[in-house]
Coordinates of N, CA and C in Angstrom, one line a residue:
M37 N -3.3 -18.3 63.6 CA -4.0 -19.5 63.8 C -4.9 -19.7 62.7
N38 N -5.0 -21.2 62.4 CA -5.7 -21.8 61.4 C -7.2 -22.5 61.8
P39 N -8.1 -21.6 61.7 CA -9.7 -22.1 62.0 C -10.1 -23.3 61.4
K40 N -9.3 -23.6 60.5 CA -9.8 -25.1 59.7 C -9.6 -26.1 60.6
A41 N -8.8 -25.9 61.8 CA -8.3 -27.4 62.6 C -9.6 -27.5 63.5
L42 N -10.7 -26.7 63.5 CA -12.0 -26.7 64.2 C -12.5 -28.1 63.4
H43 N -12.5 -28.0 61.9 CA -13.2 -28.9 61.2 C -12.9 -30.2 61.4
K44 N -11.7 -30.6 62.1 CA -11.4 -31.7 62.6 C -12.0 -32.7 63.5
I45 N -13.0 -31.7 64.3 CA -14.0 -32.3 65.4 C -14.9 -32.8 64.7
S46 N -15.3 -33.9 65.6 CA -16.4 -34.9 64.9 C -18.0 -34.1 65.6
Y47 N -19.0 -34.1 64.8 CA -20.2 -33.6 64.9 C -21.1 -34.4 64.3
G48 N -22.4 -34.3 64.7 CA -23.5 -35.1 64.3 C -24.5 -33.8 63.5
L49 N -25.6 -34.2 63.0 CA -26.6 -33.1 62.4 C -27.9 -33.6 63.1
Y50 N -28.4 -32.7 63.7 CA -29.8 -32.9 64.6 C -30.9 -31.9 64.3
V51 N -32.1 -32.1 65.0 CA -33.1 -31.2 64.7 C -33.5 -31.0 66.2
V52 N -32.9 -29.9 66.6 CA -33.3 -29.4 68.0 C -34.9 -29.0 68.3
T53 N -35.7 -29.3 69.0 CA -37.0 -28.7 69.1 C -37.3 -28.3 70.4
S54 N -38.5 -27.4 70.6 CA -39.0 -26.9 71.5 C -40.2 -26.4 71.9
K55 N -40.9 -25.9 72.8 CA -42.1 -25.2 72.6 C -42.3 -24.1 73.4
K56 N -43.3 -23.4 73.5 CA -43.5 -22.0 74.1 C -45.1 -22.1 73.9
G57 N -45.8 -22.2 75.3 CA -47.3 -22.4 75.5 C -47.7 -23.4 74.3
D58 N -48.6 -22.8 73.3 CA -49.0 -23.9 72.4 C -48.3 -23.8 71.2
R59 N -47.3 -23.3 71.2 CA -46.5 -23.0 70.1 C -45.1 -24.2 69.7
I60 N -44.6 -24.5 68.8 CA -43.5 -25.3 68.8 C -42.4 -24.8 67.6
N61 N -41.4 -25.0 67.7 CA -40.4 -24.7 66.7 C -39.2 -25.7 67.1
G62 N -38.5 -25.5 65.8 CA -37.2 -26.4 65.7 C -36.2 -25.9 65.0
Q63 N -34.7 -26.2 65.0 CA -33.8 -25.7 64.0 C -32.9 -26.8 64.0
I64 N -31.9 -27.1 63.0 CA -30.5 -27.7 62.8 C -29.6 -27.3 63.9
A65 N -29.1 -28.2 64.8 CA -27.9 -28.2 65.5 C -26.8 -29.4 65.2
N66 N -25.7 -28.8 65.4 CA -24.6 -29.9 65.5 C -23.8 -29.9 66.4
T67 N -24.1 -29.0 67.3 CA -23.5 -29.6 68.9 C -24.2 -29.6 69.9
V68 N -24.8 -31.3 69.7 CA -25.2 -32.3 71.0 C -24.4 -33.4 71.4
F69 N -24.2 -33.1 72.5 CA -23.5 -34.6 73.0 C -23.8 -34.8 74.7
Q70 N -23.6 -36.0 75.2 CA -23.8 -36.9 76.3 C -23.0 -35.9 77.3
I71 N -23.4 -35.7 78.7 CA -23.0 -35.5 79.9 C -22.5 -36.2 80.6
S72 N -23.5 -37.0 81.0 CA -23.3 -38.0 82.5 C -24.2 -39.2 81.8
S73 N -24.5 -40.4 82.3 CA -24.8 -41.6 82.2 C -25.9 -41.5 83.3
E74 N -25.5 -41.2 84.7 CA -26.7 -41.4 85.8 C -26.6 -40.0 86.6
P75 N -27.4 -39.3 86.6 CA -28.7 -39.5 85.8 C -28.2 -39.3 84.1
P76 N -28.8 -39.7 82.9 CA -28.7 -39.5 81.8 C -28.7 -38.0 81.5
T77 N -27.9 -37.5 81.0 CA -27.9 -35.7 80.5 C -27.0 -35.2 79.4
I78 N -27.7 -34.7 78.6 CA -27.1 -34.3 77.4 C -27.4 -32.6 77.2
A79 N -26.2 -32.4 76.4 CA -26.5 -30.6 76.2 C -26.3 -30.3 74.9
V80 N -27.0 -29.1 74.5 CA -27.0 -28.5 73.1 C -26.5 -27.0 73.0
S81 N -26.0 -26.7 71.9 CA -25.6 -25.3 72.2 C -26.6 -24.5 70.8
I82 N -27.4 -23.5 71.7 CA -28.3 -23.0 70.5 C -27.8 -21.5 70.6
N83 N -27.9 -20.7 69.3 CA -27.5 -19.2 69.3 C -28.8 -18.3 70.1
K84 N -28.3 -17.4 70.7 CA -29.1 -16.8 71.3 C -30.1 -16.0 70.7
Q85 N -30.0 -16.0 69.6 CA -30.7 -14.9 68.5 C -32.1 -15.6 68.3
N86 N -31.7 -17.0 68.2 CA -32.7 -17.9 67.5 C -34.1 -18.2 68.2
L87 N -35.4 -18.3 67.7 CA -36.5 -18.6 68.3 C -36.6 -19.8 69.1
T88 N -35.6 -20.8 68.9 CA -35.5 -22.4 69.6 C -35.3 -21.5 70.9
N89 N -34.0 -20.9 70.9 CA -33.4 -20.6 72.3 C -34.5 -20.2 73.3
E90 N -35.4 -19.1 72.8 CA -36.4 -18.6 73.6 C -37.2 -19.7 73.9
F91 N -37.5 -20.6 72.9 CA -38.5 -21.5 73.3 C -38.4 -22.3 74.6
I92 N -36.8 -22.6 74.3 CA -36.1 -23.6 75.7 C -36.2 -23.1 76.9
R93 N -35.5 -21.5 77.0 CA -35.7 -20.9 78.2 C -36.8 -20.7 79.0
D94 N -38.2 -20.7 78.0 CA -39.4 -20.6 78.4 C -39.8 -21.7 79.1
S95 N -39.9 -22.7 78.3 CA -40.4 -24.3 78.4 C -39.7 -25.0 79.7
K96 N -38.0 -24.7 79.4 CA -37.4 -25.6 80.1 C -37.4 -26.9 79.6
M97 N -37.6 -27.1 78.1 CA -37.6 -28.3 77.9 C -36.8 -28.2 76.2
F98 N -36.4 -29.4 75.9 CA -36.0 -29.4 74.4 C -36.3 -30.9 74.3
A99 N -35.9 -31.2 73.0 CA -35.9 -32.5 72.2 C -34.7 -32.6 71.2
V100 N -34.4 -33.7 70.7 CA -33.4 -33.7 69.6 C -33.6 -35.0 69.0
S101 N -33.6 -34.6 67.8 CA -33.9 -35.9 66.7 C -33.0 -36.0 66.0
V102 N -32.6 -37.4 65.6 CA -31.3 -37.6 65.3 C -31.3 -38.3 63.9
L103 N -30.9 -37.0 63.0 CA -31.3 -37.4 61.7 C -30.4 -38.6 61.1
A104 N -31.1 -39.5 60.2 CA -30.3 -40.6 59.4 C -29.8 -39.9 58.3
Q105 N -28.5 -40.7 57.6 CA -27.6 -40.4 56.8 C -28.2 -40.0 55.6
E106 N -29.2 -40.7 55.2 CA -30.1 -40.6 53.9 C -31.0 -39.4 53.9
A107 N -31.3 -38.6 54.8 CA -32.0 -37.4 55.2 C -31.6 -36.5 54.1
P108 N -32.9 -36.1 53.2 CA -32.5 -35.4 52.0 C -32.3 -33.5 53.0
L109 N -31.7 -33.2 51.7 CA -31.4 -31.7 52.3 C -32.3 -30.6 52.4
S110 N -33.5 -30.9 51.7 CA -34.6 -30.2 52.0 C -35.2 -30.3 53.3
L111 N -35.0 -31.5 53.9 CA -35.6 -31.3 55.5 C -34.7 -30.5 56.4
V112 N -33.0 -30.6 56.0 CA -32.2 -29.8 56.7 C -32.4 -28.2 56.2
G113 N -32.6 -27.8 55.2 CA -33.1 -26.4 54.9 C -34.2 -25.8 55.7
Q114 N -35.2 -27.0 55.6 CA -36.4 -26.5 56.2 C -36.5 -26.2 57.6
F115 N -35.4 -26.7 58.5 CA -35.0 -26.6 60.0 C -34.0 -25.6 60.1
G116 N -33.2 -25.3 59.1 CA -31.8 -24.9 59.1 C -31.7 -23.6 58.5
F117 N -32.5 -23.0 57.5 CA -32.3 -21.8 56.7 C -33.5 -21.0 56.7
K118 N -34.5 -21.5 57.6 CA -36.0 -20.7 57.6 C -36.0 -20.3 59.1
T119 N -36.7 -19.3 59.0 CA -37.1 -18.8 60.9 C -38.5 -19.2 61.2
G120 N -38.5 -19.5 62.4 CA -40.0 -20.0 62.9 C -40.6 -18.5 63.3
R121 N -40.0 -17.6 63.3 CA -40.8 -16.1 63.6 C -41.8 -16.0 62.0
E122 N -41.1 -16.5 60.7 CA -41.8 -16.1 59.6 C -42.8 -17.6 59.1
V123 N -42.3 -18.6 59.2 CA -42.8 -20.1 58.7 C -43.2 -20.9 59.6
D124 N -44.0 -21.8 59.3 CA -44.1 -22.8 60.2 C -43.3 -24.1 59.8
K125 N -42.3 -24.5 60.5 CA -41.3 -24.9 59.8 C -41.7 -26.7 60.3
F126 N -42.8 -27.0 60.8 CA -43.2 -28.2 60.5 C -44.2 -28.7 59.4
A127 N -44.7 -27.7 58.7 CA -45.7 -27.6 57.7 C -45.1 -28.7 56.8
G128 N -45.9 -29.9 56.4 CA -45.7 -30.8 55.6 C -44.4 -32.0 56.2
V129 N -44.0 -31.9 57.9 CA -43.2 -32.5 58.0 C -43.6 -33.5 59.1
N130 N -43.3 -34.9 59.0 CA -44.1 -35.7 60.0 C -43.3 -35.4 61.5
Y131 N -44.2 -35.3 62.5 CA -43.7 -35.4 63.8 C -44.6 -35.7 65.0
R132 N -44.2 -36.0 66.0 CA -45.3 -36.5 66.9 C -44.8 -35.7 68.3
L133 N -45.7 -35.3 69.0 CA -45.6 -34.6 70.6 C -45.1 -35.8 71.8
T134 N -44.3 -35.3 72.4 CA -44.0 -36.0 73.5 C -44.9 -36.0 74.4
E135 N -45.1 -36.7 75.6 CA -45.9 -36.4 76.7 C -45.9 -35.0 77.2
N136 N -44.9 -34.4 77.2 CA -44.6 -33.1 77.5 C -45.0 -32.1 76.4
G137 N -45.4 -32.4 75.4 CA -45.8 -31.5 74.4 C -44.4 -30.9 73.7
V138 N -43.4 -31.9 73.6 CA -42.2 -31.1 72.9 C -42.1 -32.2 71.5
P139 N -42.1 -31.4 70.2 CA -42.3 -32.0 69.2 C -41.0 -32.9 68.7
C140 N -41.2 -33.9 68.1 CA -40.0 -34.7 67.7 C -40.3 -35.0 66.0
V141 N -39.1 -35.0 65.2 CA -39.3 -35.2 63.9 C -39.1 -36.9 63.8
T142 N -40.1 -37.5 63.1 CA -40.1 -38.7 62.9 C -39.8 -39.2 61.5
E143 N -39.5 -38.5 60.6 CA -39.1 -39.1 59.0 C -37.7 -38.9 58.9
H144 N -37.2 -39.9 58.4 CA -35.8 -39.6 58.2 C -34.8 -39.4 59.5
T145 N -35.5 -40.1 60.5 CA -34.7 -39.9 61.9 C -34.8 -41.1 62.6
L146 N -33.7 -41.5 63.2 CA -32.9 -42.9 64.0 C -33.6 -42.8 65.3
A147 N -33.6 -41.6 65.9 CA -34.1 -41.9 67.1 C -34.3 -40.4 67.6
W148 N -35.2 -40.2 68.9 CA -35.4 -39.1 69.6 C -34.8 -38.9 70.9
L149 N -34.7 -37.8 71.7 CA -34.1 -37.9 73.0 C -34.9 -36.3 73.6
E150 N -35.6 -36.5 74.7 CA -36.3 -35.1 75.4 C -35.6 -35.3 76.6
A151 N -35.4 -33.8 76.8 CA -34.8 -33.4 78.5 C -35.2 -32.2 78.9
R152 N -35.3 -32.1 80.3 CA -35.7 -30.8 81.0 C -34.3 -30.4 81.2
V153 N -34.4 -29.1 80.9 CA -32.9 -28.1 81.5 C -33.1 -28.0 82.8
I154 N -31.9 -28.1 83.1 CA -31.3 -28.3 84.6 C -30.2 -27.3 84.6
Q155 N -29.5 -26.7 84.0 CA -28.5 -25.6 83.9 C -28.5 -25.1 82.2
E156 N -28.0 -23.5 82.5 CA -27.5 -22.8 81.5 C -26.2 -22.3 81.4
V157 N -25.7 -22.4 80.2 CA -24.3 -22.2 80.5 C -24.4 -20.7 79.5
D158 N -23.7 -19.7 79.6 CA -23.5 -18.3 78.6 C -22.3 -18.6 77.9
A159 N -22.5 -18.9 76.6 CA -21.1 -19.2 75.8 C -21.0 -18.2 74.7
G160 N -21.3 -16.8 75.2 CA -21.2 -15.5 74.3 C -22.3 -15.7 73.4
T161 N -22.0 -16.1 72.3 CA -23.2 -16.1 71.1 C -24.2 -17.1 71.2
H162 N -23.7 -18.0 72.2 CA -24.7 -19.4 72.2 C -24.9 -19.5 73.7
T163 N -26.0 -20.2 74.0 CA -26.6 -20.5 75.3 C -26.3 -22.3 75.1
I164 N -25.5 -22.8 75.9 CA -25.4 -24.0 76.4 C -26.4 -24.6 77.5
F165 N -27.3 -25.6 76.8 CA -28.6 -26.1 77.7 C -28.3 -27.4 78.1
I166 N -28.0 -28.0 79.6 CA -28.1 -29.0 79.8 C -29.0 -29.4 80.7
G167 N -29.6 -30.6 80.0 CA -31.1 -31.3 80.3 C -30.7 -32.7 80.7
E168 N -31.6 -33.1 81.3 CA -31.8 -34.6 82.0 C -32.9 -35.3 81.3
L169 N -32.6 -36.2 80.7 CA -33.3 -36.9 79.8 C -34.7 -37.2 80.6
T170 N -35.9 -36.9 79.9 CA -37.1 -37.6 80.4 C -38.2 -38.5 79.6
G171 N -37.5 -38.9 78.4 CA -37.9 -39.4 77.4 C -36.5 -39.8 76.1
A172 N -36.9 -41.0 75.5 CA -35.8 -41.3 74.5 C -36.6 -42.3 73.9
E173 N -36.4 -42.2 72.5 CA -37.0 -43.8 71.6 C -36.3 -43.9 70.4
V174 N -35.6 -45.1 70.1 CA -35.1 -45.7 69.0 C -36.1 -45.8 68.0
L175 N -36.3 -45.0 66.8 CA -37.6 -45.2 65.7 C -36.9 -46.3 64.8
K176 N -35.7 -46.4 64.0 CA -35.2 -47.1 63.4 C -33.5 -47.6 63.3
E177 N -33.2 -48.5 63.0 CA -31.6 -48.5 62.8 C -31.1 -47.9 61.7
G178 N -29.8 -47.7 61.4 CA -29.3 -47.2 60.4 C -28.1 -46.2 60.8
T179 N -27.5 -45.9 60.1 CA -26.4 -44.4 60.0 C -26.6 -43.1 60.2
P180 N -26.4 -42.6 61.5 CA -26.5 -41.2 61.9 C -25.8 -40.2 60.9
M181 N -26.5 -39.1 60.5 CA -25.8 -38.2 59.8 C -25.0 -37.4 60.3
T182 N -23.6 -37.3 59.6 CA -22.3 -36.7 60.4 C -22.4 -35.2 59.7
Y183 N -21.8 -34.2 60.3 CA -21.0 -32.9 59.7 C -20.7 -33.2 58.6
A184 N -19.6 -34.0 58.6 CA -19.0 -34.2 57.5 C -19.5 -34.9 56.1
Y185 N -20.3 -35.6 56.6 CA -20.9 -36.4 55.5 C -21.9 -35.4 54.9
Y186 N -22.3 -34.6 55.8 CA -23.4 -33.4 55.2 C -22.8 -32.6 54.3
H187 N -21.7 -32.2 54.8 CA -20.5 -30.9 53.8 C -19.9 -31.8 52.6
Q188 N -19.4 -33.0 52.8 CA -18.4 -33.5 51.8 C -19.2 -34.1 50.9
V189 N -20.3 -35.0 51.4 CA -20.8 -36.0 50.1 C -22.2 -35.1 49.7
K190 N -22.9 -34.8 50.7 CA -24.0 -34.2 50.3 C -24.1 -32.5 49.8
R191 N -22.6 -32.2 50.3 CA -22.3 -30.9 49.9 C -23.4 -29.6 50.6
G192 N -23.5 -30.0 51.6 CA -24.8 -29.0 52.3 C -23.9 -27.7 52.8
S193 N -24.7 -26.9 53.2 CA -24.1 -25.3 53.6 C -24.3 -25.1 55.1
V194 N -23.9 -23.9 55.8 CA -23.8 -23.8 57.2 C -24.3 -22.2 57.2
P195 N -25.6 -22.4 58.5 CA -25.9 -20.9 58.1 C -25.1 -20.3 59.4
K196 N -25.1 -19.0 59.0 CA -24.2 -18.2 60.4 C -24.2 -18.2 61.6
A197 N -25.5 -18.3 62.1 CA -25.8 -18.6 63.5 C -25.5 -19.9 63.7
A198 N -24.7 -20.8 63.1 CA -24.2 -21.9 63.7 C -22.8 -21.7 64.5
P199 N -22.8 -22.4 65.5 CA -21.5 -22.6 66.3 C -20.3 -22.6 65.7
T200 N -20.5 -23.6 64.7 CA -19.2 -24.0 63.8 C -19.2 -23.2 62.6
F201 N -19.7 -22.5 62.2 CA -19.7 -21.5 61.1 C -18.2 -20.8 60.8
T202 N -17.7 -20.7 59.7 CA -16.5 -20.1 59.2 C -16.7 -19.6 57.7
P203 N -16.6 -18.5 57.8 CA -16.7 -17.6 56.2 C -15.8 -18.7 55.3
R204 N -16.3 -18.9 54.2 CA -15.8 -19.8 53.2 C -14.5 -18.9 52.4
T205 N -13.4 -19.6 52.2 CA -12.2 -18.9 51.9 C -12.5 -19.3 50.3
E206 N -12.1 -18.4 49.4 CA -11.8 -18.5 47.8 C -10.8 -19.5 47.6
E207 N -11.6 -20.4 46.9 CA -10.5 -21.4 46.2 C -10.6 -21.6 44.7
K208 N -9.6 -21.7 44.0 CA -9.7 -21.4 42.3 C -10.0 -23.1 42.0
P209 N -11.2 -23.1 41.7 CA -12.1 -24.6 41.2 C -11.1 -24.8 40.0
A210 N -10.7 -26.3 40.4 CA -10.1 -27.2 39.9 C -10.7 -27.7 38.3
E211 N -12.1 -28.0 38.6 CA -12.8 -28.4 37.7 C -12.9 -27.2 36.1
K212 N -13.1 -27.8 35.1 CA -13.4 -26.9 33.7 C -14.6 -26.0 33.8
M213 N -15.6 -26.9 34.4 CA -17.3 -26.4 34.6 C -17.0 -25.6 36.0
D214 N -17.6 -24.3 35.5 CA -17.9 -23.6 37.0 C -19.0 -23.9 37.8
K215 N -18.6 -23.7 39.3 CA -19.4 -23.8 40.3 C -20.3 -22.6 40.3
Y216 N -21.7 -22.8 40.8 CA -22.1 -21.7 41.3 C -23.0 -22.0 42.6
V217 N -22.6 -20.9 43.1 CA -23.1 -20.5 44.7 C -24.5 -19.9 44.9
C218 N -25.3 -20.5 45.8 CA -26.7 -19.9 46.2 C -26.2 -18.7 47.2
K219 N -26.8 -17.6 46.8 CA -26.8 -16.4 47.6 C -27.7 -16.6 48.7
I220 N -28.5 -17.3 48.7 CA -29.3 -17.3 50.2 C -28.7 -18.1 51.2
C221 N -28.4 -19.5 50.9 CA -27.7 -20.3 51.9 C -26.4 -20.8 51.7
G222 N -25.6 -20.3 50.6 CA -24.3 -20.6 50.6 C -23.9 -22.0 49.9
Y223 N -25.0 -22.9 49.3 CA -24.9 -24.1 48.9 C -24.2 -24.0 47.7
V224 N -23.1 -24.8 47.4 CA -22.3 -24.9 45.9 C -23.0 -25.7 45.1
Y225 N -23.4 -25.6 44.2 CA -23.4 -26.5 42.8 C -22.1 -26.9 42.1
D226 N -21.8 -27.8 42.5 CA -20.6 -28.5 41.6 C -21.2 -29.3 40.4
P227 N -20.7 -29.0 39.2 CA -21.0 -29.8 38.1 C -20.8 -31.3 37.9
A228 N -19.8 -31.3 38.4 CA -19.0 -32.5 38.7 C -19.4 -33.6 39.5
V229 N -20.4 -33.0 40.4 CA -21.2 -33.9 41.6 C -22.6 -34.1 41.0
G230 N -23.1 -32.9 40.5 CA -24.5 -32.8 40.0 C -25.3 -32.7 41.3
D231 N -26.8 -33.0 41.3 CA -27.6 -33.1 42.3 C -28.6 -34.3 42.4
P232 N -27.5 -35.7 42.4 CA -28.4 -36.7 42.2 C -29.6 -36.9 43.1
E233 N -29.5 -36.2 44.3 CA -30.9 -36.4 45.2 C -32.3 -35.9 44.3
N234 N -31.9 -35.0 43.6 CA -33.0 -34.7 43.0 C -33.3 -34.9 41.2
G235 N -32.5 -36.0 41.1 CA -32.4 -36.4 39.4 C -31.5 -35.6 38.8
V236 N -30.3 -34.8 39.2 CA -29.4 -34.2 38.3 C -28.2 -35.1 38.3
P237 N -28.0 -35.7 37.1 CA -26.5 -36.6 37.0 C -25.2 -36.0 37.2
P238 N -24.2 -36.3 37.6 CA -23.2 -35.5 37.6 C -22.6 -35.3 36.3
G239 N -21.8 -34.3 36.2 CA -21.2 -33.8 34.9 C -22.2 -32.9 34.0
T240 N -23.5 -32.5 34.8 CA -24.7 -31.5 34.5 C -24.1 -29.9 34.6
P241 N -23.9 -29.2 33.7 CA -23.4 -28.0 33.8 C -24.6 -27.1 34.2
F242 N -24.6 -26.2 35.2 CA -25.5 -25.5 35.7 C -25.9 -25.0 34.9
E243 N -25.4 -24.4 33.4 CA -26.7 -23.8 32.7 C -27.6 -24.8 32.0
K244 N -27.1 -25.9 32.2 CA -28.0 -27.2 31.7 C -29.2 -27.6 32.6
L245 N -29.3 -27.1 34.0 CA -30.3 -27.4 35.0 C -31.5 -27.1 34.4
P246 N -32.5 -27.8 34.5 CA -34.0 -27.4 34.3 C -34.4 -26.2 35.0
G247 N -34.7 -25.6 34.2 CA -35.5 -24.2 34.8 C -36.1 -24.1 36.0
D248 N -36.8 -25.3 36.2 CA -37.6 -25.3 37.8 C -36.8 -25.9 38.6
W249 N -35.5 -26.1 38.5 CA -34.6 -26.8 39.4 C -34.3 -25.5 40.5
V250 N -34.2 -25.9 41.8 CA -34.0 -25.0 42.6 C -32.9 -25.5 43.5
C251 N -32.5 -24.8 44.6 CA -31.4 -25.0 45.5 C -32.0 -26.3 46.4
P252 N -31.2 -27.3 46.3 CA -31.8 -28.6 47.3 C -31.7 -28.3 48.6
V253 N -31.2 -27.2 49.3 CA -31.2 -26.7 50.8 C -32.1 -25.8 51.1
C254 N -32.3 -24.8 50.6 CA -33.2 -23.8 50.8 C -34.2 -23.5 49.9
G255 N -34.1 -24.1 48.8 CA -35.2 -24.0 47.7 C -35.3 -22.4 46.8
A256 N -34.0 -22.0 46.9 CA -34.2 -20.6 46.0 C -34.0 -21.1 44.4
G257 N -34.5 -20.3 43.5 CA -34.2 -20.8 42.1 C -32.8 -20.4 41.5
K258 N -32.9 -20.7 40.6 CA -31.6 -20.5 40.0 C -31.2 -19.3 39.8
D259 N -31.9 -18.0 39.6 CA -31.7 -16.7 39.7 C -30.8 -16.3 40.9
E260 N -31.0 -17.0 41.9 CA -30.4 -16.7 43.2 C -29.0 -17.1 43.3
F261 N -28.5 -18.2 42.0 CA -27.4 -18.2 42.3 C -26.2 -17.6 41.4
E262 N -24.8 -17.5 42.1 CA -24.0 -16.8 41.1 C -22.7 -17.4 40.9
K263 N -21.9 -17.1 39.9 CA -20.8 -17.9 39.7 C -19.8 -17.7 40.5
E264 N -18.9 -19.0 41.0 CA -18.1 -18.8 42.1 C -16.9 -18.2 41.6
A265 N -16.3 -17.3 42.6 CA -15.4 -16.6 42.1 C -14.0 -17.5 42.2

C-alpha cells in the first residue's frame, strides 16, 4: 500500500476554534467539509488529545476560520505547533467573538463559520464533530489556502496530531546546497527556495542565513535545525 495516494485528496487549511467557560482555544485543521445544505451542516476532524477537542465537547460549539492563501507561516505555526495548555494562542492575533462567545480569527481570513454540535463520530485517534451552522460571514474576497499550496509553495510542515500526517521518507536532495530540517516542527529550509516571506531570497545557503533568523513556522532558532540526511 502506498500512503502517498492520500496526498492526492484535496484539503484546505483552517483555524478551528472553541471555548470552555471563559477560556478560548484554537488549532490548525485541514479536515473541514460541508455535510448538507438544508439545514446547513459542516464537519471537522479533531485529534482526541488536542485541547480544542476538549473545548468542543464541553461547549458543543466550534468555529472555522478559512485562511487566505497569503496567510503567513507564522500564523499557521501559532495555531498548529503550539499548545493552548502552555500558551495563549490568541496573543497578538486579531480575532472577534461570535454572539455565542466562540473566537474567530479575522486576520488573513476570508470567512468564518460557527456551528453547534449535533453529532459526534468516534474515528479512532480523532473525533468528527458534525455541527449545524449558527453563524457565518465573508470577511473578504480572495483565494483560500489549500493544503497542497501550504506544502508545495509555502513549504510548511504538519504536526503529528494531524489526521493527514505521514512520516517523511528520506529522499536524496538533488540540489548542491544542503537542506536543513527543523527538529521542532519538521519545516525544511531549502536554499533553492529561500524564505522570501521573511526577506531571504532564493539561493541563500543555510550557513548564510542571518543569526537571528528563525523557523517561519514554529519560531525555532537556527540551532534547532539539522542537515537533511
